[in-house]
Coordinates of C-alpha atoms and ligand atoms in Angstrom, one line a residue:
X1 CA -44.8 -10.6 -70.7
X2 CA -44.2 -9.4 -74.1
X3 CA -45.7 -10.6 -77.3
X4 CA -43.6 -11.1 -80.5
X5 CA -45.2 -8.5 -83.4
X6 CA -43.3 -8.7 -86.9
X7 CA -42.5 -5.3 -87.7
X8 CA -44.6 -4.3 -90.4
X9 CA -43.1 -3.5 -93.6
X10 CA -45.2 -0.2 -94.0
X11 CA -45.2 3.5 -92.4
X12 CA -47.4 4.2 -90.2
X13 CA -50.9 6.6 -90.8
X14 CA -49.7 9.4 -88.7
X15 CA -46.0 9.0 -89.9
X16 CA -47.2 9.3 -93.3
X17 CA -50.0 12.0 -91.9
X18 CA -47.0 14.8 -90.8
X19 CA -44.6 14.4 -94.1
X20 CA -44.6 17.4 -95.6
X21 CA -45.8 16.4 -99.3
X22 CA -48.6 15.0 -97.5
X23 CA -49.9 18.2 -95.4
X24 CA -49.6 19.9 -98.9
X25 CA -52.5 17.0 -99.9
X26 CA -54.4 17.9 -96.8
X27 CA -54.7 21.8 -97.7
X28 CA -55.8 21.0 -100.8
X29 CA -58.2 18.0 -100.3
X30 CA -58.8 18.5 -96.8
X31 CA -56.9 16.1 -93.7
X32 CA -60.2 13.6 -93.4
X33 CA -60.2 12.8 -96.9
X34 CA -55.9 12.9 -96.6
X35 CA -56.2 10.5 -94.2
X36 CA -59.0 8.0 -95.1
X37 CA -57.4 7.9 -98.7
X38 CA -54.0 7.1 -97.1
X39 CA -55.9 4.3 -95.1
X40 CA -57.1 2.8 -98.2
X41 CA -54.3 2.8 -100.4
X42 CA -52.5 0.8 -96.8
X43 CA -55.4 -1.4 -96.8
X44 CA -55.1 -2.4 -100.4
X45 CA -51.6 -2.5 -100.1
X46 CA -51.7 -4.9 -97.4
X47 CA -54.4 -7.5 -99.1
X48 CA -51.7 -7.6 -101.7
X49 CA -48.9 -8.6 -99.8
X50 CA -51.2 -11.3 -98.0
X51 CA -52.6 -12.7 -101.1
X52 CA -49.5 -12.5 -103.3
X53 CA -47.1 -16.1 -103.1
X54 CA -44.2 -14.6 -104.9
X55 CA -41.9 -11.9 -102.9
X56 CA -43.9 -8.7 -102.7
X57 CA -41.7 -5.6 -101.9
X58 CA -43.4 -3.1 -99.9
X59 CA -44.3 0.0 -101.5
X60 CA -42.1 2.8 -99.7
X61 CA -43.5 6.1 -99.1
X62 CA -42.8 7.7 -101.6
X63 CA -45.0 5.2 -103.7
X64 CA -47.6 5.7 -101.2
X65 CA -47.8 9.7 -101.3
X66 CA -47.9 9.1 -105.3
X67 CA -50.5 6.9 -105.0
X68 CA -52.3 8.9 -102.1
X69 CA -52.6 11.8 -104.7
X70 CA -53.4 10.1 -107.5
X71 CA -56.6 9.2 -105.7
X72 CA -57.4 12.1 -104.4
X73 CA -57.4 13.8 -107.9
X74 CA -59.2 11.2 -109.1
X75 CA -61.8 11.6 -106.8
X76 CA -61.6 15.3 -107.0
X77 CA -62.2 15.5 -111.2
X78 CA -65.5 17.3 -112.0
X79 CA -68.2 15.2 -113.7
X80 CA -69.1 17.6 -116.1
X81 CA -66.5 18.1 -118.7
X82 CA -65.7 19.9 -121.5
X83 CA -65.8 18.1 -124.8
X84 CA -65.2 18.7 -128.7
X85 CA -68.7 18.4 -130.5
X86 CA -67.4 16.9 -133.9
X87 CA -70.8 14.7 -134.1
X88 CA -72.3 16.5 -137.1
X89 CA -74.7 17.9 -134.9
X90 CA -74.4 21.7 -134.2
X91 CA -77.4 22.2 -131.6
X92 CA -77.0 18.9 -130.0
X93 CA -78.8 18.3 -127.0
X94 CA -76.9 15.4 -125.5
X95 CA -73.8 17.6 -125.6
X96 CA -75.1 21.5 -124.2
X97 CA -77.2 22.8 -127.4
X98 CA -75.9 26.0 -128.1
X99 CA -72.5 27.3 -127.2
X100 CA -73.2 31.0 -125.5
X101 CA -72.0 34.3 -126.6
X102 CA -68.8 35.7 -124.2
X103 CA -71.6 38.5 -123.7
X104 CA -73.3 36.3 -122.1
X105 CA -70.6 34.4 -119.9
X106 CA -69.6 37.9 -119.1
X107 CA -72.9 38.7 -118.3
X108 CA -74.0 35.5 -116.1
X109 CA -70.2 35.9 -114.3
X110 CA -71.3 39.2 -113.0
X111 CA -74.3 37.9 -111.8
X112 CA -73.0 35.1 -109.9
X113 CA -70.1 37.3 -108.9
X114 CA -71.9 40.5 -107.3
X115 CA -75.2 41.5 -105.8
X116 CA -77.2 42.4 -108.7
X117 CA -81.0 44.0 -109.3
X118 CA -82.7 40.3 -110.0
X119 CA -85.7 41.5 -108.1
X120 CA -85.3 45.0 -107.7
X121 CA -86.2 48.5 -108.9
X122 CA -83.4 50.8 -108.8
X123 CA -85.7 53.4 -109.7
X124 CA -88.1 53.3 -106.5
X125 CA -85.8 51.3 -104.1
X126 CA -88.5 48.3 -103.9
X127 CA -89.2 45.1 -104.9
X128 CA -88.9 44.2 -108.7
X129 CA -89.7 41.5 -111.0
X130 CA -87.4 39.3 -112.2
X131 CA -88.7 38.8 -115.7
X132 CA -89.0 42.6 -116.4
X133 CA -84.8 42.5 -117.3
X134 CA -85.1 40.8 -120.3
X135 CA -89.1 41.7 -121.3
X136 CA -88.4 44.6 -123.2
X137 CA -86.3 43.4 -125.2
X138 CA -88.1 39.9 -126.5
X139 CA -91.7 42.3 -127.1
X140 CA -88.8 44.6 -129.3
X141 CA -87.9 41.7 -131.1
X142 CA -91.5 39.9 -131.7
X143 CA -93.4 42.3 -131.9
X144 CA -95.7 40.9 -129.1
X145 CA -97.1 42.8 -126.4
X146 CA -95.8 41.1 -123.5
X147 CA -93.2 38.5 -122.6
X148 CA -92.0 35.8 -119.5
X149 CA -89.4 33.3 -119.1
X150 CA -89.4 30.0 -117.3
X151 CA -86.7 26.9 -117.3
X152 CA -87.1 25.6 -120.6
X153 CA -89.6 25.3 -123.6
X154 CA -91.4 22.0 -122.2
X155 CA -92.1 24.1 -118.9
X156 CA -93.0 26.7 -120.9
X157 CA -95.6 24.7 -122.5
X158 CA -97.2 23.1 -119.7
X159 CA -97.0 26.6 -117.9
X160 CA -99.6 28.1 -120.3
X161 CA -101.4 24.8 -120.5
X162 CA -102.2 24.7 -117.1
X163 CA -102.6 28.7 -116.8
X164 CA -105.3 28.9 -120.0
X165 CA -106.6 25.6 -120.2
X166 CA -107.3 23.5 -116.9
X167 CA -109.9 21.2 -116.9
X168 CA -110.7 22.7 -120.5
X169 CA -110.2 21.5 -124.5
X170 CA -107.0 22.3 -126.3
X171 CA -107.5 22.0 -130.2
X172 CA -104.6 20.2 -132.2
X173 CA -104.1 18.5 -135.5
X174 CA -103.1 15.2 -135.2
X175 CA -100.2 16.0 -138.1
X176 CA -98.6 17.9 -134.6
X177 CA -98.7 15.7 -131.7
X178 CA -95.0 15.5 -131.9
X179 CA -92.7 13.6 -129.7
X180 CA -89.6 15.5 -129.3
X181 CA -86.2 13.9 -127.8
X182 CA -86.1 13.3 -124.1
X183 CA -89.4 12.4 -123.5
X184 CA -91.3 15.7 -124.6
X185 CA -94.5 14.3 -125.7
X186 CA -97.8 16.9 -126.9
X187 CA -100.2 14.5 -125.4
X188 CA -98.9 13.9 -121.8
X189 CA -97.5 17.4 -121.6
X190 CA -101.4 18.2 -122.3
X191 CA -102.4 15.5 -119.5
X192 CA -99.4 16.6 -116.6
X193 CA -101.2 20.6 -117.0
X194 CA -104.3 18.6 -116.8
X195 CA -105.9 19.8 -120.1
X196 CA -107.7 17.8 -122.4
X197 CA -106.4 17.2 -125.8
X198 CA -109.0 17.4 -128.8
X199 CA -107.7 15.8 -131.7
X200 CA -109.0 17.4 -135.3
X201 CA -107.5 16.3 -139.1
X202 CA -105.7 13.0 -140.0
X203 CA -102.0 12.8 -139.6
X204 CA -101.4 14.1 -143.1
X205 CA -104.4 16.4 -143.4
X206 CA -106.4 18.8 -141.4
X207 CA -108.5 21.8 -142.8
X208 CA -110.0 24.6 -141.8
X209 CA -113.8 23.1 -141.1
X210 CA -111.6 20.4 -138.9
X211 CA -110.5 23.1 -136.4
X212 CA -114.2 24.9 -136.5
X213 CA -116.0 22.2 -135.9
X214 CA -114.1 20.9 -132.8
X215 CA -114.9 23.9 -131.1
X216 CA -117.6 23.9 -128.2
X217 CA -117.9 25.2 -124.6
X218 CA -115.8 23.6 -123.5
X219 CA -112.5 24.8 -125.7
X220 CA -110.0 26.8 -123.7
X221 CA -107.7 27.9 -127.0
X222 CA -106.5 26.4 -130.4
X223 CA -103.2 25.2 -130.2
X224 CA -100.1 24.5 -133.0
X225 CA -97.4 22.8 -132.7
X226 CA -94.3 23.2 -135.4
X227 CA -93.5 19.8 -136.3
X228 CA -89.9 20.2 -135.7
X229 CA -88.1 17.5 -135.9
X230 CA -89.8 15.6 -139.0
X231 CA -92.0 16.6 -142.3
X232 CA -95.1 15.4 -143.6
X233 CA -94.8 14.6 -147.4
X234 CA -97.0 14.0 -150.2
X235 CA -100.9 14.8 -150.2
X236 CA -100.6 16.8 -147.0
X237 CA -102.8 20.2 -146.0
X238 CA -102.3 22.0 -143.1
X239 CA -104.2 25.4 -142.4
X240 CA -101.9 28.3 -142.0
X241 CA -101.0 30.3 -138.5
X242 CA -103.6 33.1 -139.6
X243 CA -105.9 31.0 -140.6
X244 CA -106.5 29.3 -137.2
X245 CA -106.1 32.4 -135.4
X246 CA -108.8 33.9 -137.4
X247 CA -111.2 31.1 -136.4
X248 CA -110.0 31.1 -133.3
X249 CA -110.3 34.8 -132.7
X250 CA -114.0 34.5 -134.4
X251 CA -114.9 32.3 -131.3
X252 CA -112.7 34.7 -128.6
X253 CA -110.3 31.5 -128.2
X254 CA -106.7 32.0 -127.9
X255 CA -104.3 30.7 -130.0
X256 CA -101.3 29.5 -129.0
X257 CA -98.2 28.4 -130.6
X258 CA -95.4 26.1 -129.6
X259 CA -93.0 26.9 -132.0
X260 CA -89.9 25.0 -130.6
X261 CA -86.6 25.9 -132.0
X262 CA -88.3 29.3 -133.2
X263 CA -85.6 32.1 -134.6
X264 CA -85.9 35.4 -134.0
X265 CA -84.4 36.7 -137.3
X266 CA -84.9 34.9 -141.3
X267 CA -82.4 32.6 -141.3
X268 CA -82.6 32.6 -145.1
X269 CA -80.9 35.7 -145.1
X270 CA -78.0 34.2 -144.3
X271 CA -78.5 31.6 -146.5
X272 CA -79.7 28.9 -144.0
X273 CA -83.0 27.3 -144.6
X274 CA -85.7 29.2 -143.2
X275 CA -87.6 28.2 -139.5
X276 CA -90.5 30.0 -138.6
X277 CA -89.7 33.5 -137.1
X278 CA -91.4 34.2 -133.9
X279 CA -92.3 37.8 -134.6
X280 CA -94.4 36.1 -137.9
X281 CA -96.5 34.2 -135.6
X282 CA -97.2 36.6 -133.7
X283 CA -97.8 38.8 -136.7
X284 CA -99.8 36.2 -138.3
X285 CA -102.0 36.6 -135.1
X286 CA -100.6 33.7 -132.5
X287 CA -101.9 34.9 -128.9
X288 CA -99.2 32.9 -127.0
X289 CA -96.2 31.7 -128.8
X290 CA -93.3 29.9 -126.7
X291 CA -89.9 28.9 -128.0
X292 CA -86.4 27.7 -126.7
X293 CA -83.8 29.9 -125.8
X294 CA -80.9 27.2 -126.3
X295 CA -81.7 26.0 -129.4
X296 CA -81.4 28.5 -132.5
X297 CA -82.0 31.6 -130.2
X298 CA -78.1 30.7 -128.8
X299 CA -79.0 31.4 -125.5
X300 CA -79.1 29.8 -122.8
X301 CA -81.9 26.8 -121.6
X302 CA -84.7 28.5 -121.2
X303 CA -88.6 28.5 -122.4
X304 CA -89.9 32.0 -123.3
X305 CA -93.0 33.1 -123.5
X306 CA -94.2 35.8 -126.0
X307 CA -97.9 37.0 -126.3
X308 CA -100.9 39.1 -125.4
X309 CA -100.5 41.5 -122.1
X310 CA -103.7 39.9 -120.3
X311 CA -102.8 36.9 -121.2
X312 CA -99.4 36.5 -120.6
X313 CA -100.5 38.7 -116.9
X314 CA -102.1 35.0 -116.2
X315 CA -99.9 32.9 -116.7
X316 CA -97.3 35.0 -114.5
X317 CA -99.6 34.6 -111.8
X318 CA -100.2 30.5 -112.1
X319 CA -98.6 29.0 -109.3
X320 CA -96.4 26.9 -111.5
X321 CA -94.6 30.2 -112.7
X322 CA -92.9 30.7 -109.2
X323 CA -92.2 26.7 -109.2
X324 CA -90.7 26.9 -112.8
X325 CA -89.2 30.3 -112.4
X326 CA -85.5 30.7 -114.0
X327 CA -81.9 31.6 -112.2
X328 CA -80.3 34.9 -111.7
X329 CA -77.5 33.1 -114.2
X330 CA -79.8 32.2 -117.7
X331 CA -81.4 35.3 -117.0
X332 CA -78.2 37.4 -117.3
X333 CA -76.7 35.2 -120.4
X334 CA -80.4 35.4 -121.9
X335 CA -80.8 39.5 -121.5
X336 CA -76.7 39.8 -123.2
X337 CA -77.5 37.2 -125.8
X338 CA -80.7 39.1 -126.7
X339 CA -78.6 42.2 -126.8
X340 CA -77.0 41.0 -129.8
X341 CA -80.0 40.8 -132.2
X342 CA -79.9 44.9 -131.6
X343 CA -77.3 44.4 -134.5
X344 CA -77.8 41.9 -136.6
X345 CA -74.8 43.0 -139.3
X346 CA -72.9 41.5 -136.1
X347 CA -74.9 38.5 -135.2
X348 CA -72.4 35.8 -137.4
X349 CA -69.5 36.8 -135.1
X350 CA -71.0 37.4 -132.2
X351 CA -73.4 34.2 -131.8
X352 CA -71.8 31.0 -131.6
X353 CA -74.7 29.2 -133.1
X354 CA -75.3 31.6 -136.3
X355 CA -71.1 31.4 -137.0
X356 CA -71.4 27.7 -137.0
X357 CA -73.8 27.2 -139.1
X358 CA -72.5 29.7 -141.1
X359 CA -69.5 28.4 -141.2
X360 CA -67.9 28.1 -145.5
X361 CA -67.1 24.6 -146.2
X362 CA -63.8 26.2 -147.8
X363 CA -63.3 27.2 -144.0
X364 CA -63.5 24.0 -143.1
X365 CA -62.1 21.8 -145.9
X366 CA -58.8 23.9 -144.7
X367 CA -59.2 23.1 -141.5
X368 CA -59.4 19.1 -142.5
X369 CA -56.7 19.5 -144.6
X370 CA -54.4 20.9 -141.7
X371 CA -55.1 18.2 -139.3
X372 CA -55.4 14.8 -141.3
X373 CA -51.5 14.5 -141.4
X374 CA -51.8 14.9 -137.8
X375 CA -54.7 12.8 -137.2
X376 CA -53.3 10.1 -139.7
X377 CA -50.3 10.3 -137.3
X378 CA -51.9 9.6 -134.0
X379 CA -53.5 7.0 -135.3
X380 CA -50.6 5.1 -136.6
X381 CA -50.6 2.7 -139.8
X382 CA -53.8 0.1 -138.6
X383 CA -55.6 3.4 -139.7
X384 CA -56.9 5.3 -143.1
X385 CA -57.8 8.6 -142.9
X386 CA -59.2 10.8 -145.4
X387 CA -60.8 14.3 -146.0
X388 CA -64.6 13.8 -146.9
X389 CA -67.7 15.3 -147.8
X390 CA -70.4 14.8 -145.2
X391 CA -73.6 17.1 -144.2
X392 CA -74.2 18.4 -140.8
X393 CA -77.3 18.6 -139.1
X394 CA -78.6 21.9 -137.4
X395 CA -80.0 19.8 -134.2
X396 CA -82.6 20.4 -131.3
X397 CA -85.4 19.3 -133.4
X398 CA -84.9 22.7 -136.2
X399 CA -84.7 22.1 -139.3
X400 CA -84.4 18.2 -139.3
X401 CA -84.8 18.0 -143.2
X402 CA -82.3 20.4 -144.1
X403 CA -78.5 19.3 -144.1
X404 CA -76.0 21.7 -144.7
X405 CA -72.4 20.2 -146.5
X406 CA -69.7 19.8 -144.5
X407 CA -66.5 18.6 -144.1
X408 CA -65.3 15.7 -141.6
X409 CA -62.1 13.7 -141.1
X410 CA -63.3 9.6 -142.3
X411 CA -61.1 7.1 -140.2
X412 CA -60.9 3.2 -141.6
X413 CA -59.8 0.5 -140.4
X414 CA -57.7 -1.1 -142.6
X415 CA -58.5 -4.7 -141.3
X416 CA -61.8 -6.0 -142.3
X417 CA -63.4 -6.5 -138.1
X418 CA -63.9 -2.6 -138.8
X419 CA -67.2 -2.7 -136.8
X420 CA -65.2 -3.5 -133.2
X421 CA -62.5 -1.7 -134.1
X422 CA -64.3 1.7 -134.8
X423 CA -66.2 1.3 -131.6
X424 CA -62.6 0.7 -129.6
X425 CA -61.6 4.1 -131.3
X426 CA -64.5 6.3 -130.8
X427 CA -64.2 4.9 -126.7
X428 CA -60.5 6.2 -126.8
X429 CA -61.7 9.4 -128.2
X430 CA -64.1 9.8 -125.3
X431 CA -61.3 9.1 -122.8
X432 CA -59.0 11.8 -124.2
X433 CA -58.5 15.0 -121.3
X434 CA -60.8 16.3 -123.6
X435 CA -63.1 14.4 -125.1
X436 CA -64.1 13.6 -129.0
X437 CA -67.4 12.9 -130.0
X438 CA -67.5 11.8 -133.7
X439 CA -70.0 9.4 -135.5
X440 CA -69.8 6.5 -137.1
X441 CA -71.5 5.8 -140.4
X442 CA -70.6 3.5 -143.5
X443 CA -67.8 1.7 -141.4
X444 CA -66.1 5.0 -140.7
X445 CA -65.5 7.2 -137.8
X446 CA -66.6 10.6 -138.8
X447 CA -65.2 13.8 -137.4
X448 CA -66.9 16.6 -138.8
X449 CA -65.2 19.4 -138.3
X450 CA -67.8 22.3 -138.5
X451 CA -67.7 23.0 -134.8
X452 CA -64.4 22.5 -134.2
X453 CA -62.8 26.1 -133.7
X454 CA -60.6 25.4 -130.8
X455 CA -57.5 23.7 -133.3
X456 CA -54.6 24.3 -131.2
X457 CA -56.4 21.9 -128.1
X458 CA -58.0 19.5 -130.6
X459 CA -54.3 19.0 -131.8
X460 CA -53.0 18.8 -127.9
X461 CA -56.0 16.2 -128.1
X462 CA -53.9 14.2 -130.6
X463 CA -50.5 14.1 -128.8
X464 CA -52.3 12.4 -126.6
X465 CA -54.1 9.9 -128.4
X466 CA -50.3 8.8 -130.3
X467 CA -49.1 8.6 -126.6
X468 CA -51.7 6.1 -125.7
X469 CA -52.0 4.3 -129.0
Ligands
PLP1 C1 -87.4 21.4 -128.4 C2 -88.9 21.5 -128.4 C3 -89.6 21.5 -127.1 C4 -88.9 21.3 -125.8 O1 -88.1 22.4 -125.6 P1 -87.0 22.4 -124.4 O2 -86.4 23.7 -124.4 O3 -86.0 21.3 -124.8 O4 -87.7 22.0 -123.2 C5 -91.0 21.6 -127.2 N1 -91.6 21.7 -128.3 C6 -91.0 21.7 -129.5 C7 -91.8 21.9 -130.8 C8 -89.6 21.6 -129.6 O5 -89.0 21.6 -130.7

């Protein structure tokens, strides 16, 4: 006996399986995910014929293939993307913090290319330390006696928490306990290393007598933290770096400083408003001072740790050091960005950071000027867009009150329901191949243009916003 099957209107798995445009698929994507991705696209293909009334045709194979390996490059697309920072914010830590020197991609390729001597002395054929590549050259530029690197400043700061002051008082103003983005908070990163937290001053004024009289035996070190991302104002005191080390040196305390975004060069010098210069602190007689190497540094994520020999000798032994240890890869990019400082004439071409914030608003005012025709263009005639004047912000908590002038492209609507509008835009700038991150601020979509240096993908950026527009 035979039973009646209707044919069925598509090609089988295995018939689709050997077509040669399909083993191509499978050497690329591999033949399980070939074939379960040809499975699905039957599947769905199939619900559609049953649950459509009208005439469906079948899809024929080579709609299928098409379909097979749009999927698969779909599902193959890498998460992390790259993107065109035009938010106004050059260090911003939502979108990477500082761009790296090619020194340091170099640098970090050859690491992860190649054996290399992470943890090895070539002079005696035995074991090394890790941190010794890239010691030398933060004590050279500091001034401090001794130096160690973890994963990033907040590590950094509960490293020598928990190395200098477990189950002991750390002395702060109450003007410092900063939150910073992300969840950084002086308080509970005192509480996580297990140290207590003795609070001295008011929030707008602590003097000298506060710090000395909070000392007992009990205190573990005196501890500042630079405000970084807000000011104080008005009838304010706060007693100077020297000043606390001297009384905390009078009382053989350490004093330690989390200086955040800390620089190692004067910034004023090239005409940017000054942030505190590590090798100052240290000067000014800071113990431990720890800083980021991602934010003005330009390096990349990393919290360094600059200070006296014995104590920094400590805090390489806590246990938490091995736990919060960094990469073969931010160890390479750190030791070539650090490289750079060895010439500073050479520092605004060769550190991404420094030539952005650099950056003449002539340069950029040019730039704007080139690519609002363009822009205007994509956009089509729903849209205004205009050069303006705008201010960038440096970012990563440095400098927050100082806003340096910039240039940005302003998009309006010209309807009046600007509010939905500008949010529809700024989502179809985020789905470009490369994505466009702008701002928006008085009804307008700002693009400011200071980090843009890439113009010839920016504008490949807008050929493809006209096609979907
Ligand atoms: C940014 C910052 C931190 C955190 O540094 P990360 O490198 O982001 O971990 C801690 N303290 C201060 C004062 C900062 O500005």
């Amino acid at each position: 006996m035979t039973t009646r099957v209707s044919p069925s209107p598509f090609p089988s798995v295995d018939r689709l399986a050997r077509l040669a445009s399909v083993q191509t698929l499978s050497d690329r994507h591999g033949r399980t995910a070939v074939v379960d991705t040809i499975r699905a696209v039957l599947d769905a293909h199939r619900k559609t014929l049953r649950e459509s009334l009208a005439e469906h045709a079948a899809p024929d194979e080579d709609d299928i293939v098409a379909e097979v390996d749009a999927r698969l490059q779909a599902n193959s697309a890498l998460s992390l993307r790259r993107m065109f920072n035009l938010s106004g914010t050059v260090l911003h830590t939502n979108l990477g913090r500082a761009l790296l020197p090619e020194a340091a991609v170099e640098h970090a390729c050859m690491a992860m290319r190649h054996p290399c001597n992470l943890e090895f002395d070539l002079d005696t054929g035995g074991r090394g330390e890790r941190d010794t590549l890239v010691e030398s050259l933060l004590t050279e530029f500091t001034g401090a006696e001794a130096a160690t690197v973890v994963n990033n400043n907040a590590a950094a700061v509960l490293l020598v928490l928990a190395a200098l002051a477990h189950e002991r008082d750390v002395v702060v103003s109450r003007g410092e306990l900063v939150e910073i983005g992300g969840a950084f908070r002086v308080p509970d990163v005192m509480r996580s290393a297990n140290a207590r937290l003795v609070e001295v001053g008011t929030t707008n004024r602590t003097h000298k007598a506060d710090y000395r009289n909070a000392i007992g035996p009990q205190t573990a070190a005196l501890m500042k933290v630079h405000a970084s991302n807000y000011q104080i104002t008005g009838f304010t005191a706060s007693v100077s770096d020297a000043d606390v080390a001297d009384i905390a040196h009078a009382h053989e305390l350490p004093f330690f400083t989390d200086l955040g975004a800390g620089s190692l060069i004067d910034l004023s010098k090239y005409g940017l408003p000054r942030e505190p210069v590590v090798r100052d602190v240290v000067a000014a007689g800071g113990d431990v001072v720890t800083f980021s190497g991602d934010k003005l540094l330009g390096g990349p994520q990393a919290g360094l740790i600059v200070g006296k020999g014995e104590l920094i000798a400590k805090i390489k032994r806590h246990p938490l050091k091995r736990a919060l240890r960094v990469s073969k890869m931010t160890l390479a990019a750190l030791e070539a960005t650090l490289m750079l400082y060895r010439n500073p004439d050479a520092l605004v071409a060769s550190l991404p950071p420094l030539r952005l914030l650099t950056r003449s608003t002539d340069d950029i005012a040019a730039l704007a000027r080139r690519i609002e025709p363009l822009l205007a263009d994509a956009l089509g005639a729903a849209w205004r867009v205009s050069v303006a004047a705008t201010s960038t912000q440096v970012g990563s908590g440095s400098l927050p009150v100082d806003l340096l002038p910039s240039v940005a492209l302003a998009i309006e609507y010209i309807d009046a329901k600007s509010g939905t509008a500008l949010r529809e835009l700024a989502g179809r700038l985020r789905r470009l191949p490369v994505p466009v991150i702008g701002r928006v601020s008085d009804n307008r979509l700002l693009l400011d243009l200071r980090c843009l240096e890439d113009e010839g993908e920016f504008i490949a950026q807008l050929h493809a916003l006209k096609r979907a527009v």
